[in-house]
Coordinates of C-alpha atoms and ligand atoms in Angstrom, one line a residue:
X1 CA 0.0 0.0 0.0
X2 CA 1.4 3.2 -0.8
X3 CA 0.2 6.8 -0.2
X4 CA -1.4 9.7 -2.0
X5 CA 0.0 13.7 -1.2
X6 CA -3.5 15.5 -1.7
X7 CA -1.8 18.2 -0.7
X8 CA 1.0 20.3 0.6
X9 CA 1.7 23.7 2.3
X10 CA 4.7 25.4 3.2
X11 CA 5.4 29.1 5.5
X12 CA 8.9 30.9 5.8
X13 CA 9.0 34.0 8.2
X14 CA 9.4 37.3 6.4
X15 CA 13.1 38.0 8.2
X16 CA 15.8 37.2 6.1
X17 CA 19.7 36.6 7.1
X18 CA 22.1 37.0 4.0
X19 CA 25.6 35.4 4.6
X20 CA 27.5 39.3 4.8
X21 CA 25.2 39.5 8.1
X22 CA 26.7 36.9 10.2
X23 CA 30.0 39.3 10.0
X24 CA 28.3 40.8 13.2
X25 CA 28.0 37.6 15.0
X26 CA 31.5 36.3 14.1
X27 CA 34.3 35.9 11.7
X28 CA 32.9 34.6 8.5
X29 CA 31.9 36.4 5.1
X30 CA 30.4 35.7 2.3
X31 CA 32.7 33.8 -0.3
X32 CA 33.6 31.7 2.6
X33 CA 29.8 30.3 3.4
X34 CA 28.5 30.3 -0.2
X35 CA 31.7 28.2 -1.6
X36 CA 32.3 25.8 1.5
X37 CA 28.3 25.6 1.8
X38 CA 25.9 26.8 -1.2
X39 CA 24.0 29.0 1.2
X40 CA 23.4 32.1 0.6
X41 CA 20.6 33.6 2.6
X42 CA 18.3 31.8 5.2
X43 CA 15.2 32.4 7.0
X44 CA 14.6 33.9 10.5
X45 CA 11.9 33.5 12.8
X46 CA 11.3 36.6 15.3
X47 CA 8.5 36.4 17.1
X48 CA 7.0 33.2 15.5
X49 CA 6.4 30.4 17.7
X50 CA 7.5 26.7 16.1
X51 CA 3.6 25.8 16.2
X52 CA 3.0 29.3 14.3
X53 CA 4.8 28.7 11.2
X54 CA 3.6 24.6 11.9
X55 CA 0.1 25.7 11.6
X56 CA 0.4 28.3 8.5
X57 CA 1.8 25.4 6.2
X58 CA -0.8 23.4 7.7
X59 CA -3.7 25.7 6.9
X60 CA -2.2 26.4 3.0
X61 CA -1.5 22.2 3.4
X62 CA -5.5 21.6 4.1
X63 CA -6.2 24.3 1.4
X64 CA -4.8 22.5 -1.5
X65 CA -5.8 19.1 -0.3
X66 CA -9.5 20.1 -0.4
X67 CA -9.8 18.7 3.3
X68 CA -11.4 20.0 6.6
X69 CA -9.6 20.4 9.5
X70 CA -12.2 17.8 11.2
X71 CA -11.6 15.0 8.2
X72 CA -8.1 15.0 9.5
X73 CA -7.7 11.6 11.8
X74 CA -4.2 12.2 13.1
X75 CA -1.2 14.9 12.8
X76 CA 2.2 13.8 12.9
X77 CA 4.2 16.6 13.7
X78 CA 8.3 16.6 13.7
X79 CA 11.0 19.1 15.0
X80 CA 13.5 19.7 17.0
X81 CA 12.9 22.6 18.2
X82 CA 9.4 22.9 20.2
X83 CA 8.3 25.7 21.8
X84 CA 7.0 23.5 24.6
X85 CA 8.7 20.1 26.1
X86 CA 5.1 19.3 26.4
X87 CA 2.5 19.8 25.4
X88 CA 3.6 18.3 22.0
X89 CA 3.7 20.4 18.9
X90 CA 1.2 18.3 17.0
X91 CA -1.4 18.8 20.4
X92 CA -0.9 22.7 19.6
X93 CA -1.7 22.7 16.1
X94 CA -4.6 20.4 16.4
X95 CA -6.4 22.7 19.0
X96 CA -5.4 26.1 16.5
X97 CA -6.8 24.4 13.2
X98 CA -9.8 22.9 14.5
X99 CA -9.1 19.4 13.6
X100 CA -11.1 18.3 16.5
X101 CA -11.5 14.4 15.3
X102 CA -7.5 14.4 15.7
X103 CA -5.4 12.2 17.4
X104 CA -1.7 13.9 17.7
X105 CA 1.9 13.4 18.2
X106 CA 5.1 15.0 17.7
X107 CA 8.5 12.6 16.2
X108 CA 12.1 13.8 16.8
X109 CA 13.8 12.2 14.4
X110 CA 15.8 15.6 13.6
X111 CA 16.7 16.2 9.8
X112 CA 15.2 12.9 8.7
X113 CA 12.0 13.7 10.5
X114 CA 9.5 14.2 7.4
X115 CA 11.0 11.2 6.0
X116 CA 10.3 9.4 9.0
X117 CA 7.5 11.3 9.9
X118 CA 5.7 10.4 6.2
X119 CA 6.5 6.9 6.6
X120 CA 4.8 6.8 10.2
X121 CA 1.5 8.3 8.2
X122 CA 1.8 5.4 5.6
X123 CA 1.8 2.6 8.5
X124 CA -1.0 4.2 10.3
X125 CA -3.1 4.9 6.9
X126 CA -2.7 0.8 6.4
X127 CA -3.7 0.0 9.6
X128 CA -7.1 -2.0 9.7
X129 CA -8.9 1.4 11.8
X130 CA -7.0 3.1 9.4
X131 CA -7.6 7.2 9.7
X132 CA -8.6 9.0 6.0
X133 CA -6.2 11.3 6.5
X134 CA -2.8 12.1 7.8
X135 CA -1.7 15.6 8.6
X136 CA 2.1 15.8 8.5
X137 CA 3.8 18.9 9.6
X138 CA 7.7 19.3 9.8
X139 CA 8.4 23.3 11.1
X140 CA 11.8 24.3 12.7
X141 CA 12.7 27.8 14.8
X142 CA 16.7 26.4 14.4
X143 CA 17.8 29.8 15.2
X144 CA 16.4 28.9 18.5
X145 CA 19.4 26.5 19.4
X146 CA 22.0 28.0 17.1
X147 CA 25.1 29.3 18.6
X148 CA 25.9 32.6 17.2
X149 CA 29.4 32.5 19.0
X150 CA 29.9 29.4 16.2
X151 CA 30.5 30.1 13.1
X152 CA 31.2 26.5 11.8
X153 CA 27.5 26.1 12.8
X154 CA 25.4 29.0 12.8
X155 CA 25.9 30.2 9.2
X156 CA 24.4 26.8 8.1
X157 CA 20.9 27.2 9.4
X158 CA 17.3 28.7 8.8
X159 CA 13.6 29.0 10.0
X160 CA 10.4 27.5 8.3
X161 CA 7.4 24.9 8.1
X162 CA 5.9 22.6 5.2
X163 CA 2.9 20.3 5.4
X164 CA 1.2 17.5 3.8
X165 CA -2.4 15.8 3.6
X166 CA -1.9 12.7 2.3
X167 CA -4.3 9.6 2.1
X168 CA -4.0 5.8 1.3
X169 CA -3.6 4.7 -2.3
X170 CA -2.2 2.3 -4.3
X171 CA 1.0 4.4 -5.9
X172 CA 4.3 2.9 -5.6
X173 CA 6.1 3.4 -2.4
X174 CA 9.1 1.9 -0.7
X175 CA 11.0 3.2 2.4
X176 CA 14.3 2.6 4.6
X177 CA 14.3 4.0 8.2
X178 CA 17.8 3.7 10.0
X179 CA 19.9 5.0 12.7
X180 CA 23.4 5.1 14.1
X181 CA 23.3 6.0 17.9
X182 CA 26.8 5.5 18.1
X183 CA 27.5 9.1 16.4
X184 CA 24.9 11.1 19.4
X185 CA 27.8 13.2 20.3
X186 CA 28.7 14.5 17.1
X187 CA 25.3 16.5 16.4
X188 CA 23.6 17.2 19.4
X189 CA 21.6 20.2 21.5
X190 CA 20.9 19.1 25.4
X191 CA 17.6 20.2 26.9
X192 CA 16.7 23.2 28.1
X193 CA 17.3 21.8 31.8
X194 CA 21.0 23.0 32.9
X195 CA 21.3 19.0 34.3
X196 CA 24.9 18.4 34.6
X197 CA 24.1 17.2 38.1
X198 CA 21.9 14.9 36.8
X199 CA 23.2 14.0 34.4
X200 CA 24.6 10.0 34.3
X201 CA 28.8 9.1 35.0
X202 CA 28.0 6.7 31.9
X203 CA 30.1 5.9 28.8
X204 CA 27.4 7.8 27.0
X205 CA 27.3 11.1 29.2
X206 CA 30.7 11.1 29.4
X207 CA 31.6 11.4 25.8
X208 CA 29.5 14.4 25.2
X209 CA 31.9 17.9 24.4
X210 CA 30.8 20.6 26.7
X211 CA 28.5 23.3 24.8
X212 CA 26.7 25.9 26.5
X213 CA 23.0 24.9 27.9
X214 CA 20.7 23.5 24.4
X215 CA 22.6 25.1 22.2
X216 CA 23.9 23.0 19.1
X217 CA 26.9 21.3 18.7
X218 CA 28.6 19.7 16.0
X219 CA 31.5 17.9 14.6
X220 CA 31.0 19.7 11.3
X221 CA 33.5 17.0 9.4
X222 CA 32.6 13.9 10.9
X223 CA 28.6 14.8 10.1
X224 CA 29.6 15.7 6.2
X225 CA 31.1 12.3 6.0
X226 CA 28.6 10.3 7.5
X227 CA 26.1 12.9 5.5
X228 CA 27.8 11.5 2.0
X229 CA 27.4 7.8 3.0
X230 CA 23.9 7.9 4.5
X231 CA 22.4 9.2 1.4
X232 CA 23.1 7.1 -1.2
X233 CA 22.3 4.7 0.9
X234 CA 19.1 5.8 2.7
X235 CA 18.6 5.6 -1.4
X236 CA 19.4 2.3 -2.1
X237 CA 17.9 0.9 0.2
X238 CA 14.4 1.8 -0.1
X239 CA 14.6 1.7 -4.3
X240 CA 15.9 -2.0 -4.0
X241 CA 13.4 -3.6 -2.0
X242 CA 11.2 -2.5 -4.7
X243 CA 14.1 -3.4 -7.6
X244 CA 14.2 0.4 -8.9
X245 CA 17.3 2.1 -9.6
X246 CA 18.6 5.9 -10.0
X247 CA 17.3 5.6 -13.5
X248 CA 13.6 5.1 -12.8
X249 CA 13.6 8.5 -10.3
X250 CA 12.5 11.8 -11.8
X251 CA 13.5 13.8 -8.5
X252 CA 15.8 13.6 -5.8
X253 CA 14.6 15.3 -3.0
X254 CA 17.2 15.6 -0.3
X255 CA 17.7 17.1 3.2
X256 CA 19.2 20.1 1.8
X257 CA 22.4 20.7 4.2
X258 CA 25.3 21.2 2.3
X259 CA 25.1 21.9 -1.1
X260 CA 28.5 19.8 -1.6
X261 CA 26.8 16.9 0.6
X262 CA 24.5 16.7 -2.5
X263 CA 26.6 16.8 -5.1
X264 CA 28.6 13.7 -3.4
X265 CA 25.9 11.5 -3.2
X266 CA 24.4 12.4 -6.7
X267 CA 28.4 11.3 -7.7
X268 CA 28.2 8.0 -6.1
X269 CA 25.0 7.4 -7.3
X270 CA 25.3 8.4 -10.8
X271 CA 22.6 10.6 -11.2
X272 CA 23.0 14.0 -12.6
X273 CA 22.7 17.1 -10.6
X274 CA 19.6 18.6 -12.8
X275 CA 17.6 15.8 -10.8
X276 CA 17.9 17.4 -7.5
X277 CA 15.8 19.9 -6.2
X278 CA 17.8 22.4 -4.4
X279 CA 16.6 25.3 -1.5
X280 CA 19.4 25.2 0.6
X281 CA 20.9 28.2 -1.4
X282 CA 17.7 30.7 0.1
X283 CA 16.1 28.3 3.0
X284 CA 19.8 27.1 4.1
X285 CA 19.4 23.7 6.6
X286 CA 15.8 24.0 8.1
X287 CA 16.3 20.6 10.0
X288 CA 13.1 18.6 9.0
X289 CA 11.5 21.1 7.2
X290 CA 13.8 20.9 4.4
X291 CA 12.6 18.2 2.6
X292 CA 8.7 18.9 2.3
X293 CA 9.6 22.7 1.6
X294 CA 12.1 21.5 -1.1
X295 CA 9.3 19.3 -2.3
X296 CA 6.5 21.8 -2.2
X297 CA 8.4 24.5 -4.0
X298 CA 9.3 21.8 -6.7
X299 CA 5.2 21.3 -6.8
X300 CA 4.9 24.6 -6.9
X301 CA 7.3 25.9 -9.7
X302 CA 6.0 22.6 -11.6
X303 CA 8.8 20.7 -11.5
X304 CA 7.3 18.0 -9.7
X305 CA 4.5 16.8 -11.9
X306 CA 1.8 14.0 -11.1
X307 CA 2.8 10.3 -11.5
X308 CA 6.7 11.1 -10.9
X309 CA 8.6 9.2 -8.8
X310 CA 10.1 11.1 -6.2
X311 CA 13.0 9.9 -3.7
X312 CA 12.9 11.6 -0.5
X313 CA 16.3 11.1 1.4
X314 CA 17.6 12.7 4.4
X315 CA 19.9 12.8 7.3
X316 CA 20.5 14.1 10.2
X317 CA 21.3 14.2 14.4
X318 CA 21.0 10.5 16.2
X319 CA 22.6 10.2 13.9
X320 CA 19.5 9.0 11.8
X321 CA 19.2 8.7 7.9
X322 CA 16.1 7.4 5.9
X323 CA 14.9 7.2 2.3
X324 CA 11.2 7.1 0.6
X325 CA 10.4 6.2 -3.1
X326 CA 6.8 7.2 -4.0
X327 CA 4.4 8.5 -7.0
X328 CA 3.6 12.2 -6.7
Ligands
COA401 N1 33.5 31.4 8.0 C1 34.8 31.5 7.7 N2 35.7 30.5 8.1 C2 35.2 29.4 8.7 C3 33.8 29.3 9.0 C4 33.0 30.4 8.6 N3 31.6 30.4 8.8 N4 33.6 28.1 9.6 C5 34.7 27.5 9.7 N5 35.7 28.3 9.1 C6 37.1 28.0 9.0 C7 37.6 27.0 10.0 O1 37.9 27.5 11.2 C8 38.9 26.5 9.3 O2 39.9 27.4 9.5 P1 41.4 26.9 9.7 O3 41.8 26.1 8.5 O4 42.2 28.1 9.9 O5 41.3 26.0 10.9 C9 38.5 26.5 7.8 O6 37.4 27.5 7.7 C10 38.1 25.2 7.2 O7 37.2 24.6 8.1 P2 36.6 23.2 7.8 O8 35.8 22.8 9.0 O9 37.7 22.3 7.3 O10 35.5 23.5 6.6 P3 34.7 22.5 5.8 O11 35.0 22.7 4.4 O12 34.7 21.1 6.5 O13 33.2 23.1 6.1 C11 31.2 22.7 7.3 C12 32.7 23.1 7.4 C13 30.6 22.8 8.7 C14 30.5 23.7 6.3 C15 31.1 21.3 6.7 O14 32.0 20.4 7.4 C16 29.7 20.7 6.8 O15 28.9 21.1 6.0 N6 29.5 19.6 7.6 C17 28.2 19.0 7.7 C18 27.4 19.8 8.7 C19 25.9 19.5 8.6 O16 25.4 19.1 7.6 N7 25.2 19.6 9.7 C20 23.8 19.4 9.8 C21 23.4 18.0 9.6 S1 21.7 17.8 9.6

């Protein structure tokens, strides 16, 4: 059983951050960020909550889909970055979209959340009391846990939301979930809680740099290579189970975090660059948004036509990675 995108939404905040205006935050410029990176200008949010931009692309998401809020059986919500520990995310955007017949969740399965997040709505749309619907919303306030003190990481990331309705159907679909818990310490923000009292004299704990209270951390080279692995393979393994190659795929949609990440993985997997859809140059890394905003502006320049095959592949902390081959 695969599944049908009715439809999709997406919301960016207005601010923008172009790469000349980290210079006040730290040493960096613009040459540096767009050649090392592909980035040139990102999105900020201000005042706007996680759940605000969440529930815009949900709203537009609805819109396009042709469904009420109350046909909606269950939202599947994924960030990293929640306004609230609890309630969850998905709980918030139920109550301020009126999908009262709802059941909701959030995931956290960071830059791979949509992918995971998508594949979570496929299992529950095949269950027997299968809901009609499935309301998936990916929306990340990054700038929230970015240290602007670190320029190896800050420049990287932006602010935004995408949704999609999406529905059982018989389309094509395939999917590979995985995760490597052995890299935790090499992309990582701690909770709010200051906890180093609590916190366990365990080969895990102790491993962990130091990094001030939930900001972000990373081991910038260690995640590009694992990045450039988990890719082509997050690929592979969800188009063989179904015996499809690069060859049958008309887009590649990947987490878009490093422009050069991309272009190694298309390399190892023979496909040509045109085949990618690309944001990262205006959206920069938007965690688990990336993907569904990469595949709703692809939808929406008409790129992304009906009856394509899509490949959805991402990465990210955990360290997690995941693929999914589907029919637009
Ligand atoms: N501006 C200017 N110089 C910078 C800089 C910045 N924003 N950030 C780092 N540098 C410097 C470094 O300090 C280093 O200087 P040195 O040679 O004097 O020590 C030099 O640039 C090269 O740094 P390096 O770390 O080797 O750069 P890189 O080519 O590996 O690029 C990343 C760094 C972070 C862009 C790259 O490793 C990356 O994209 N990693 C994956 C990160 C990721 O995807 N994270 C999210 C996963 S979901």
């Amino acid at each position: 059983m695969g599944i049908n995108i009715l439809g999709m939404g997406s919301y960016v905040p207005e601010q923008t951050l172009c790469n000349d205006d980290f210079k006040k935050f730290v040493d960096t410029n613009d040459e540096w960020i767009r050649t090392r990176t592909g980035i040139v200008e990102r999105r900020m949010a201000g005042w706007e909550p996680a759940w605000y931009m969440g529930k815009t692309a949900a709203l537009a998401a609805l819109e396009k889909a042709g469904v009420k809020p109350e046909e909606i059986g269950l939202i599947i919500c994924t960030t990293v970055t929640p306004d609230f520990l609890t309630p969850s995310m998905a709980s918030i955007i139920q109550y301020e979209i009126g999908a009262e017949n709802a059941a909701a969740f959030d995931l956290n399965a960071a830059c791979s959340g949509f992918v995971y997040g998508l594949d979570t709505a496929r299992r529950f749309l095949a269950s027997d009391d299968s809901p009609k619907y499935v309301l998936v919303v990916s929306s990340e306030a990054t700038s929230r846990f970015c240290d602007f003190k670190d320029r190896q990481t800050c420049i990287l990331f932006g602010d935004g939301a995408a949704a999609a309705v999406v529905e059982k159907s018989d389309k094509i679909f395939s999917s590979f979930l995985g995760s490597d818990g052995s890299g935790a310490r090499v992309l990582f923000a701690r909770n709010l809680s200051p906890a180093k009292e609590i916190r366990l004299k365990s080969e895990f704990d102790d491993g962990f740099p130091e990094k001030d209270v939930h900001m972000l951390y990373q081991d910038g080279k260690t995640v590009y290579k694992f990045a450039t692995q988990a890719l082509p393979k997050a690929f592979e393994l969800a188009a063989g189970k179904i015996g499809m190659t690069k060859d049958d795929i008309d887009w590649f949609i990947p987490h878009q975090a490093n422009v050069r990440i991309i272009e190694t993985a298309a390399k190892k997997l023979g496909a040509h660059m045109d085949k990618f859809i690309i944001t990262l140059d205006h959206f920069g890394n938007t965690s688990s948004a990336s993907i569904p905003l990469a595949l709703n502006e692809g939808i929406e320049k008409g790129l992304v036509q009906r009856g394509q095959k899509l490949a959805l592949i991402g990465f990210g902390a955990g360290l997690t990675y995941g693929g999914i081959i589907l029919e637009y």
